[in-house]
Amino acid sequence: MAKLYFRYGAMNSGKSTALLQVAYNYEERGQRILLAKPRIDTKGDRNILSRLGVAREVDILIDAEDSIRDCVARASAEDFESPDSPRPVAAILIDEAQFLTPQQVDDALRLAVEENIPVLAYGIRTDFKTVAFPGARRLLEISHSLEELKTICRCGRKAIFNGRRIGDTFVFDGNQVSIDGVDAEYESLCGACYLKESDGALGD
């Protein structure tokens, strides 16, 4: 039986880079993968962007009302290398998975368990106010495998929170979703630095 994986970390922990490396590894061995991300992530339009400068177009843009199983079924049939006999999909890789709905995460689990396709989801756990994204919460609840991708704070300690900046000023009010590099900037912070910047307003 295949598994649902959630690989998470604070901003700048190399999640997209790791995803693209996994995609390369599969394809180097002649296996077919599908890349997906939620449409709400407008950075890069249809591309997954790594901070190292690597970019790759996704096969599936997921809208909030979409069934991931239906999206995968359609994309699986659109095999441009072998249109008359679509190749089996060896894995599904999802970037910015925190933006999935809980129902879509359940879909991802069914793809792994019932259709035997590994699903590797990459994302962050919490927003700039340390509140879990609904998709990330569901992934933490039901994934077979959880893996933390680590990065460091400006002070050198392990970063676990995502501070939102407008210019040089950290902000702690606003919508949960504000796309990095489009609507705001983010900085990965350890607990001590986050509390210092937020004046102790953890989770407010």
PDB file of C-alpha atoms in Angstrom:
ATOM      1  CA  MET A   1       0.000   0.000   0.000  1.00  0.00           C
ATOM      2  CA  ALA A   2       1.270   3.445  -0.909  1.00  0.00           C
ATOM      3  CA  LYS A   3       1.423   6.232   1.665  1.00  0.00           C
ATOM      4  CA  LEU A   4       0.480   9.872   2.155  1.00  0.00           C
ATOM      5  CA  TYR A   5       3.535  11.887   3.200  1.00  0.00           C
ATOM      6  CA  PHE A   6       3.574  15.380   4.707  1.00  0.00           C
ATOM      7  CA  ARG A   7       6.926  17.131   4.588  1.00  0.00           C
ATOM      8  CA  TYR A   8       6.648  20.438   6.380  1.00  0.00           C
ATOM      9  CA  GLY A   9       8.838  23.257   7.563  1.00  0.00           C
ATOM     10  CA  ALA A  10       8.962  26.975   8.192  1.00  0.00           C
ATOM     11  CA  MET A  11       9.414  29.365   5.280  1.00  0.00           C
ATOM     12  CA  ASN A  12      12.779  29.046   3.531  1.00  0.00           C
ATOM     13  CA  SER A  13      13.326  25.467   4.670  1.00  0.00           C
ATOM     14  CA  GLY A  14      13.751  24.228   1.104  1.00  0.00           C
ATOM     15  CA  LYS A  15      10.384  22.524   0.636  1.00  0.00           C
ATOM     16  CA  SER A  16       9.984  23.337  -3.068  1.00  0.00           C
ATOM     17  CA  THR A  17      13.626  22.506  -3.729  1.00  0.00           C
ATOM     18  CA  ALA A  18      13.168  19.122  -2.035  1.00  0.00           C
ATOM     19  CA  LEU A  19       9.998  18.457  -4.042  1.00  0.00           C
ATOM     20  CA  LEU A  20      11.731  19.223  -7.335  1.00  0.00           C
ATOM     21  CA  GLN A  21      14.647  16.971  -6.366  1.00  0.00           C
ATOM     22  CA  VAL A  22      12.243  14.104  -5.659  1.00  0.00           C
ATOM     23  CA  ALA A  23      10.553  14.717  -9.031  1.00  0.00           C
ATOM     24  CA  TYR A  24      13.934  14.566 -10.741  1.00  0.00           C
ATOM     25  CA  ASN A  25      14.825  11.329  -8.946  1.00  0.00           C
ATOM     26  CA  TYR A  26      11.618   9.620 -10.083  1.00  0.00           C
ATOM     27  CA  GLU A  27      11.994  10.765 -13.687  1.00  0.00           C
ATOM     28  CA  GLU A  28      15.668   9.859 -13.837  1.00  0.00           C
ATOM     29  CA  ARG A  29      14.479   6.285 -13.272  1.00  0.00           C
ATOM     30  CA  GLY A  30      11.968   6.526 -16.096  1.00  0.00           C
ATOM     31  CA  GLN A  31       8.910   6.912 -13.880  1.00  0.00           C
ATOM     32  CA  ARG A  32       6.033   9.272 -14.475  1.00  0.00           C
ATOM     33  CA  ILE A  33       5.014  11.772 -11.789  1.00  0.00           C
ATOM     34  CA  LEU A  34       2.337  14.457 -11.560  1.00  0.00           C
ATOM     35  CA  LEU A  35       3.111  17.844 -10.028  1.00  0.00           C
ATOM     36  CA  ALA A  36       0.305  19.852  -8.445  1.00  0.00           C
ATOM     37  CA  LYS A  37      -0.303  22.956  -6.384  1.00  0.00           C
ATOM     38  CA  PRO A  38      -3.355  24.929  -5.230  1.00  0.00           C
ATOM     39  CA  ARG A  39      -4.312  27.700  -7.636  1.00  0.00           C
ATOM     40  CA  ILE A  40      -4.435  30.187  -4.743  1.00  0.00           C
ATOM     41  CA  ASP A  41      -0.632  30.126  -4.764  1.00  0.00           C
ATOM     42  CA  THR A  42      -0.181  32.740  -7.482  1.00  0.00           C
ATOM     43  CA  LYS A  43       3.580  33.020  -7.107  1.00  0.00           C
ATOM     44  CA  GLY A  44       5.055  31.673 -10.302  1.00  0.00           C
ATOM     45  CA  ASP A  45       1.634  31.258 -11.926  1.00  0.00           C
ATOM     46  CA  ARG A  46       1.676  27.607 -13.102  1.00  0.00           C
ATOM     47  CA  ASN A  47       5.188  26.991 -11.846  1.00  0.00           C
ATOM     48  CA  ILE A  48       6.706  25.605  -8.694  1.00  0.00           C
ATOM     49  CA  LEU A  49       9.531  27.967  -7.813  1.00  0.00           C
ATOM     50  CA  SER A  50      12.563  27.037  -5.754  1.00  0.00           C
ATOM     51  CA  ARG A  51      14.492  29.756  -3.967  1.00  0.00           C
ATOM     52  CA  LEU A  52      17.588  28.337  -5.661  1.00  0.00           C
ATOM     53  CA  GLY A  53      16.191  29.566  -8.972  1.00  0.00           C
ATOM     54  CA  VAL A  54      14.796  26.272 -10.280  1.00  0.00           C
ATOM     55  CA  ALA A  55      11.273  26.374 -11.723  1.00  0.00           C
ATOM     56  CA  ARG A  56       8.965  23.761 -13.181  1.00  0.00           C
ATOM     57  CA  GLU A  57       5.428  23.897 -14.523  1.00  0.00           C
ATOM     58  CA  VAL A  58       2.808  21.886 -12.687  1.00  0.00           C
ATOM     59  CA  ASP A  59       0.483  19.365 -14.285  1.00  0.00           C
ATOM     60  CA  ILE A  60      -2.466  20.235 -12.029  1.00  0.00           C
ATOM     61  CA  LEU A  61      -3.709  23.515 -10.564  1.00  0.00           C
ATOM     62  CA  ILE A  62      -6.142  22.697  -7.763  1.00  0.00           C
ATOM     63  CA  ASP A  63      -9.138  24.946  -7.113  1.00  0.00           C
ATOM     64  CA  ALA A  64     -10.822  24.946  -3.703  1.00  0.00           C
ATOM     65  CA  GLU A  65     -13.877  23.114  -5.024  1.00  0.00           C
ATOM     66  CA  ASP A  66     -11.921  20.470  -6.955  1.00  0.00           C
ATOM     67  CA  SER A  67     -11.731  16.773  -6.180  1.00  0.00           C
ATOM     68  CA  ILE A  68      -8.057  15.839  -6.284  1.00  0.00           C
ATOM     69  CA  ARG A  69      -9.003  12.350  -7.406  1.00  0.00           C
ATOM     70  CA  ASP A  70     -10.845  13.773 -10.425  1.00  0.00           C
ATOM     71  CA  CYS A  71      -7.947  16.128 -11.192  1.00  0.00           C
ATOM     72  CA  VAL A  72      -5.476  13.251 -11.066  1.00  0.00           C
ATOM     73  CA  ALA A  73      -7.689  11.048 -13.242  1.00  0.00           C
ATOM     74  CA  ARG A  74      -7.855  13.748 -15.923  1.00  0.00           C
ATOM     75  CA  ALA A  75      -4.141  14.513 -15.783  1.00  0.00           C
ATOM     76  CA  SER A  76      -3.256  10.810 -15.834  1.00  0.00           C
ATOM     77  CA  ALA A  77      -5.116  10.398 -19.111  1.00  0.00           C
ATOM     78  CA  GLU A  78      -3.285  13.367 -20.665  1.00  0.00           C
ATOM     79  CA  ASP A  79       0.029  11.657 -21.216  1.00  0.00           C
ATOM     80  CA  PHE A  80       1.658  13.655 -23.988  1.00  0.00           C
ATOM     81  CA  GLU A  81       4.537  11.220 -24.325  1.00  0.00           C
ATOM     82  CA  SER A  82       2.205   8.246 -24.764  1.00  0.00           C
ATOM     83  CA  PRO A  83      -1.274   9.582 -25.623  1.00  0.00           C
ATOM     84  CA  ASP A  84      -2.630   6.249 -26.893  1.00  0.00           C
ATOM     85  CA  SER A  85      -1.569   4.312 -23.819  1.00  0.00           C
ATOM     86  CA  PRO A  86      -1.092   6.574 -20.786  1.00  0.00           C
ATOM     87  CA  ARG A  87       1.714   5.438 -18.514  1.00  0.00           C
ATOM     88  CA  PRO A  88       0.944   4.710 -14.871  1.00  0.00           C
ATOM     89  CA  VAL A  89       1.625   7.490 -12.394  1.00  0.00           C
ATOM     90  CA  ALA A  90       4.359   6.537  -9.935  1.00  0.00           C
ATOM     91  CA  ALA A  91       3.784   9.439  -7.515  1.00  0.00           C
ATOM     92  CA  ILE A  92       1.889  12.688  -7.004  1.00  0.00           C
ATOM     93  CA  LEU A  93       3.835  15.647  -5.600  1.00  0.00           C
ATOM     94  CA  ILE A  94       1.899  18.600  -4.164  1.00  0.00           C
ATOM     95  CA  ASP A  95       3.517  21.939  -3.340  1.00  0.00           C
ATOM     96  CA  GLU A  96       2.008  24.510  -0.922  1.00  0.00           C
ATOM     97  CA  ALA A  97      -0.197  21.747   0.477  1.00  0.00           C
ATOM     98  CA  GLN A  98      -1.312  23.875   3.425  1.00  0.00           C
ATOM     99  CA  PHE A  99      -3.731  25.549   1.007  1.00  0.00           C
ATOM    100  CA  LEU A 100      -5.623  22.310   0.317  1.00  0.00           C
ATOM    101  CA  THR A 101      -9.019  21.870   1.932  1.00  0.00           C
ATOM    102  CA  PRO A 102      -9.438  19.092   4.510  1.00  0.00           C
ATOM    103  CA  GLN A 103     -11.618  17.239   1.988  1.00  0.00           C
ATOM    104  CA  GLN A 104      -8.831  17.401  -0.596  1.00  0.00           C
ATOM    105  CA  VAL A 105      -6.382  15.968   1.927  1.00  0.00           C
ATOM    106  CA  ASP A 106      -8.830  13.112   2.462  1.00  0.00           C
ATOM    107  CA  ASP A 107      -8.826  12.650  -1.328  1.00  0.00           C
ATOM    108  CA  ALA A 108      -5.030  12.454  -1.247  1.00  0.00           C
ATOM    109  CA  LEU A 109      -5.204   9.720   1.383  1.00  0.00           C
ATOM    110  CA  ARG A 110      -7.646   7.733  -0.775  1.00  0.00           C
ATOM    111  CA  LEU A 111      -5.317   8.052  -3.763  1.00  0.00           C
ATOM    112  CA  ALA A 112      -2.544   6.522  -1.698  1.00  0.00           C
ATOM    113  CA  VAL A 113      -4.540   3.799   0.022  1.00  0.00           C
ATOM    114  CA  GLU A 114      -7.142   2.843  -2.592  1.00  0.00           C
ATOM    115  CA  GLU A 115      -5.245   3.552  -5.817  1.00  0.00           C
ATOM    116  CA  ASN A 116      -1.757   2.742  -4.528  1.00  0.00           C
ATOM    117  CA  ILE A 117      -0.182   6.016  -5.680  1.00  0.00           C
ATOM    118  CA  PRO A 118       2.222   7.654  -3.208  1.00  0.00           C
ATOM    119  CA  VAL A 119       1.259  11.262  -2.486  1.00  0.00           C
ATOM    120  CA  LEU A 120       4.008  13.562  -1.229  1.00  0.00           C
ATOM    121  CA  ALA A 121       2.673  16.847   0.135  1.00  0.00           C
ATOM    122  CA  TYR A 122       4.967  19.750   0.992  1.00  0.00           C
ATOM    123  CA  GLY A 123       3.932  22.812   2.969  1.00  0.00           C
ATOM    124  CA  ILE A 124       3.978  24.830   6.150  1.00  0.00           C
ATOM    125  CA  ARG A 125       2.018  24.036   9.319  1.00  0.00           C
ATOM    126  CA  THR A 126       0.976  27.450  10.591  1.00  0.00           C
ATOM    127  CA  ASP A 127       0.341  30.988   9.433  1.00  0.00           C
ATOM    128  CA  PHE A 128       1.983  34.212  10.617  1.00  0.00           C
ATOM    129  CA  LYS A 129      -0.190  34.147  13.759  1.00  0.00           C
ATOM    130  CA  THR A 130       0.859  30.524  14.548  1.00  0.00           C
ATOM    131  CA  VAL A 131      -2.603  29.180  13.622  1.00  0.00           C
ATOM    132  CA  ALA A 132      -2.694  25.949  11.627  1.00  0.00           C
ATOM    133  CA  PHE A 133      -3.870  26.071   8.035  1.00  0.00           C
ATOM    134  CA  PRO A 134      -6.862  23.731   7.631  1.00  0.00           C
ATOM    135  CA  GLY A 135      -5.075  21.629   5.019  1.00  0.00           C
ATOM    136  CA  ALA A 136      -1.935  21.343   7.118  1.00  0.00           C
ATOM    137  CA  ARG A 137      -3.947  20.377  10.191  1.00  0.00           C
ATOM    138  CA  ARG A 138      -5.627  17.568   8.288  1.00  0.00           C
ATOM    139  CA  LEU A 139      -2.308  16.380   6.875  1.00  0.00           C
ATOM    140  CA  LEU A 140      -0.876  16.234  10.385  1.00  0.00           C
ATOM    141  CA  GLU A 141      -3.890  14.208  11.472  1.00  0.00           C
ATOM    142  CA  ILE A 142      -3.953  11.536   8.767  1.00  0.00           C
ATOM    143  CA  SER A 143      -0.614  11.316   6.955  1.00  0.00           C
ATOM    144  CA  HIS A 144       1.234   8.019   7.192  1.00  0.00           C
ATOM    145  CA  SER A 145       4.569   9.814   7.418  1.00  0.00           C
ATOM    146  CA  LEU A 146       5.533  13.228   8.827  1.00  0.00           C
ATOM    147  CA  GLU A 147       8.925  14.760   8.112  1.00  0.00           C
ATOM    148  CA  GLU A 148      10.144  18.156   9.262  1.00  0.00           C
ATOM    149  CA  LEU A 149      12.408  20.108   6.908  1.00  0.00           C
ATOM    150  CA  LYS A 150      14.529  22.366   9.078  1.00  0.00           C
ATOM    151  CA  THR A 151      15.844  25.890   8.695  1.00  0.00           C
ATOM    152  CA  ILE A 152      17.366  28.400  11.065  1.00  0.00           C
ATOM    153  CA  CYS A 153      16.305  31.736  12.512  1.00  0.00           C
ATOM    154  CA  ARG A 154      18.430  34.870  12.103  1.00  0.00           C
ATOM    155  CA  CYS A 155      19.745  34.215  15.636  1.00  0.00           C
ATOM    156  CA  GLY A 156      20.996  30.754  14.650  1.00  0.00           C
ATOM    157  CA  ARG A 157      18.367  28.715  16.500  1.00  0.00           C
ATOM    158  CA  LYS A 158      15.918  26.388  14.778  1.00  0.00           C
ATOM    159  CA  ALA A 159      13.093  28.347  13.111  1.00  0.00           C
ATOM    160  CA  ILE A 160       9.544  27.086  13.641  1.00  0.00           C
ATOM    161  CA  PHE A 161       7.345  30.163  13.032  1.00  0.00           C
ATOM    162  CA  ASN A 162       6.628  32.309   9.985  1.00  0.00           C
ATOM    163  CA  GLY A 163       6.763  36.049  10.603  1.00  0.00           C
ATOM    164  CA  ARG A 164       4.989  38.263   8.052  1.00  0.00           C
ATOM    165  CA  ARG A 165       6.654  41.523   7.083  1.00  0.00           C
ATOM    166  CA  ILE A 166       5.458  44.536   5.181  1.00  0.00           C
ATOM    167  CA  GLY A 167       8.714  46.229   4.319  1.00  0.00           C
ATOM    168  CA  ASP A 168      10.827  46.016   7.453  1.00  0.00           C
ATOM    169  CA  THR A 169       7.865  45.847   9.837  1.00  0.00           C
ATOM    170  CA  PHE A 170       6.405  42.616  11.188  1.00  0.00           C
ATOM    171  CA  VAL A 171       2.592  42.505  11.102  1.00  0.00           C
ATOM    172  CA  PHE A 172       0.227  40.310  13.108  1.00  0.00           C
ATOM    173  CA  ASP A 173      -3.158  41.268  11.649  1.00  0.00           C
ATOM    174  CA  GLY A 174      -4.651  40.359   8.291  1.00  0.00           C
ATOM    175  CA  ASN A 175      -5.939  37.475   6.223  1.00  0.00           C
ATOM    176  CA  GLN A 176      -4.506  34.028   6.807  1.00  0.00           C
ATOM    177  CA  VAL A 177      -3.438  33.755   3.159  1.00  0.00           C
ATOM    178  CA  SER A 178      -1.048  36.340   1.777  1.00  0.00           C
ATOM    179  CA  ILE A 179       1.314  34.972  -0.837  1.00  0.00           C
ATOM    180  CA  ASP A 180       5.037  35.262  -0.167  1.00  0.00           C
ATOM    181  CA  GLY A 181       6.693  37.655  -2.590  1.00  0.00           C
ATOM    182  CA  VAL A 182       3.354  38.819  -3.992  1.00  0.00           C
ATOM    183  CA  ASP A 183       1.359  40.353  -1.123  1.00  0.00           C
ATOM    184  CA  ALA A 184       3.926  40.207   1.679  1.00  0.00           C
ATOM    185  CA  GLU A 185       7.331  38.926   2.700  1.00  0.00           C
ATOM    186  CA  TYR A 186       8.047  36.289   5.326  1.00  0.00           C
ATOM    187  CA  GLU A 187      10.895  35.488   7.672  1.00  0.00           C
ATOM    188  CA  SER A 188      11.409  32.220   9.505  1.00  0.00           C
ATOM    189  CA  LEU A 189      11.792  32.794  13.233  1.00  0.00           C
ATOM    190  CA  CYS A 190      12.516  30.759  16.344  1.00  0.00           C
ATOM    191  CA  GLY A 191      10.080  30.970  19.232  1.00  0.00           C
ATOM    192  CA  ALA A 192      12.090  33.579  21.114  1.00  0.00           C
ATOM    193  CA  CYS A 193      12.474  35.920  18.132  1.00  0.00           C
ATOM    194  CA  TYR A 194       8.832  35.484  17.144  1.00  0.00           C
ATOM    195  CA  LEU A 195       7.663  36.394  20.650  1.00  0.00           C
ATOM    196  CA  LYS A 196       9.976  39.394  20.717  1.00  0.00           C
ATOM    197  CA  GLU A 197       8.619  40.695  17.405  1.00  0.00           C
ATOM    198  CA  SER A 198       4.996  40.015  18.324  1.00  0.00           C
ATOM    199  CA  ASP A 199       5.350  41.424  21.846  1.00  0.00           C
ATOM    200  CA  GLY A 200       4.307  38.046  23.203  1.00  0.00           C
ATOM    201  CA  ALA A 201       1.013  37.885  21.275  1.00  0.00           C
ATOM    202  CA  LEU A 202       1.384  34.187  20.406  1.00  0.00           C
ATOM    203  CA  GLY A 203      -1.759  32.872  18.720  1.00  0.00           C
ATOM    204  CA  ASP A 204      -3.754  36.119  19.148  1.00  0.00           C
TER     205      ASP A 204
END
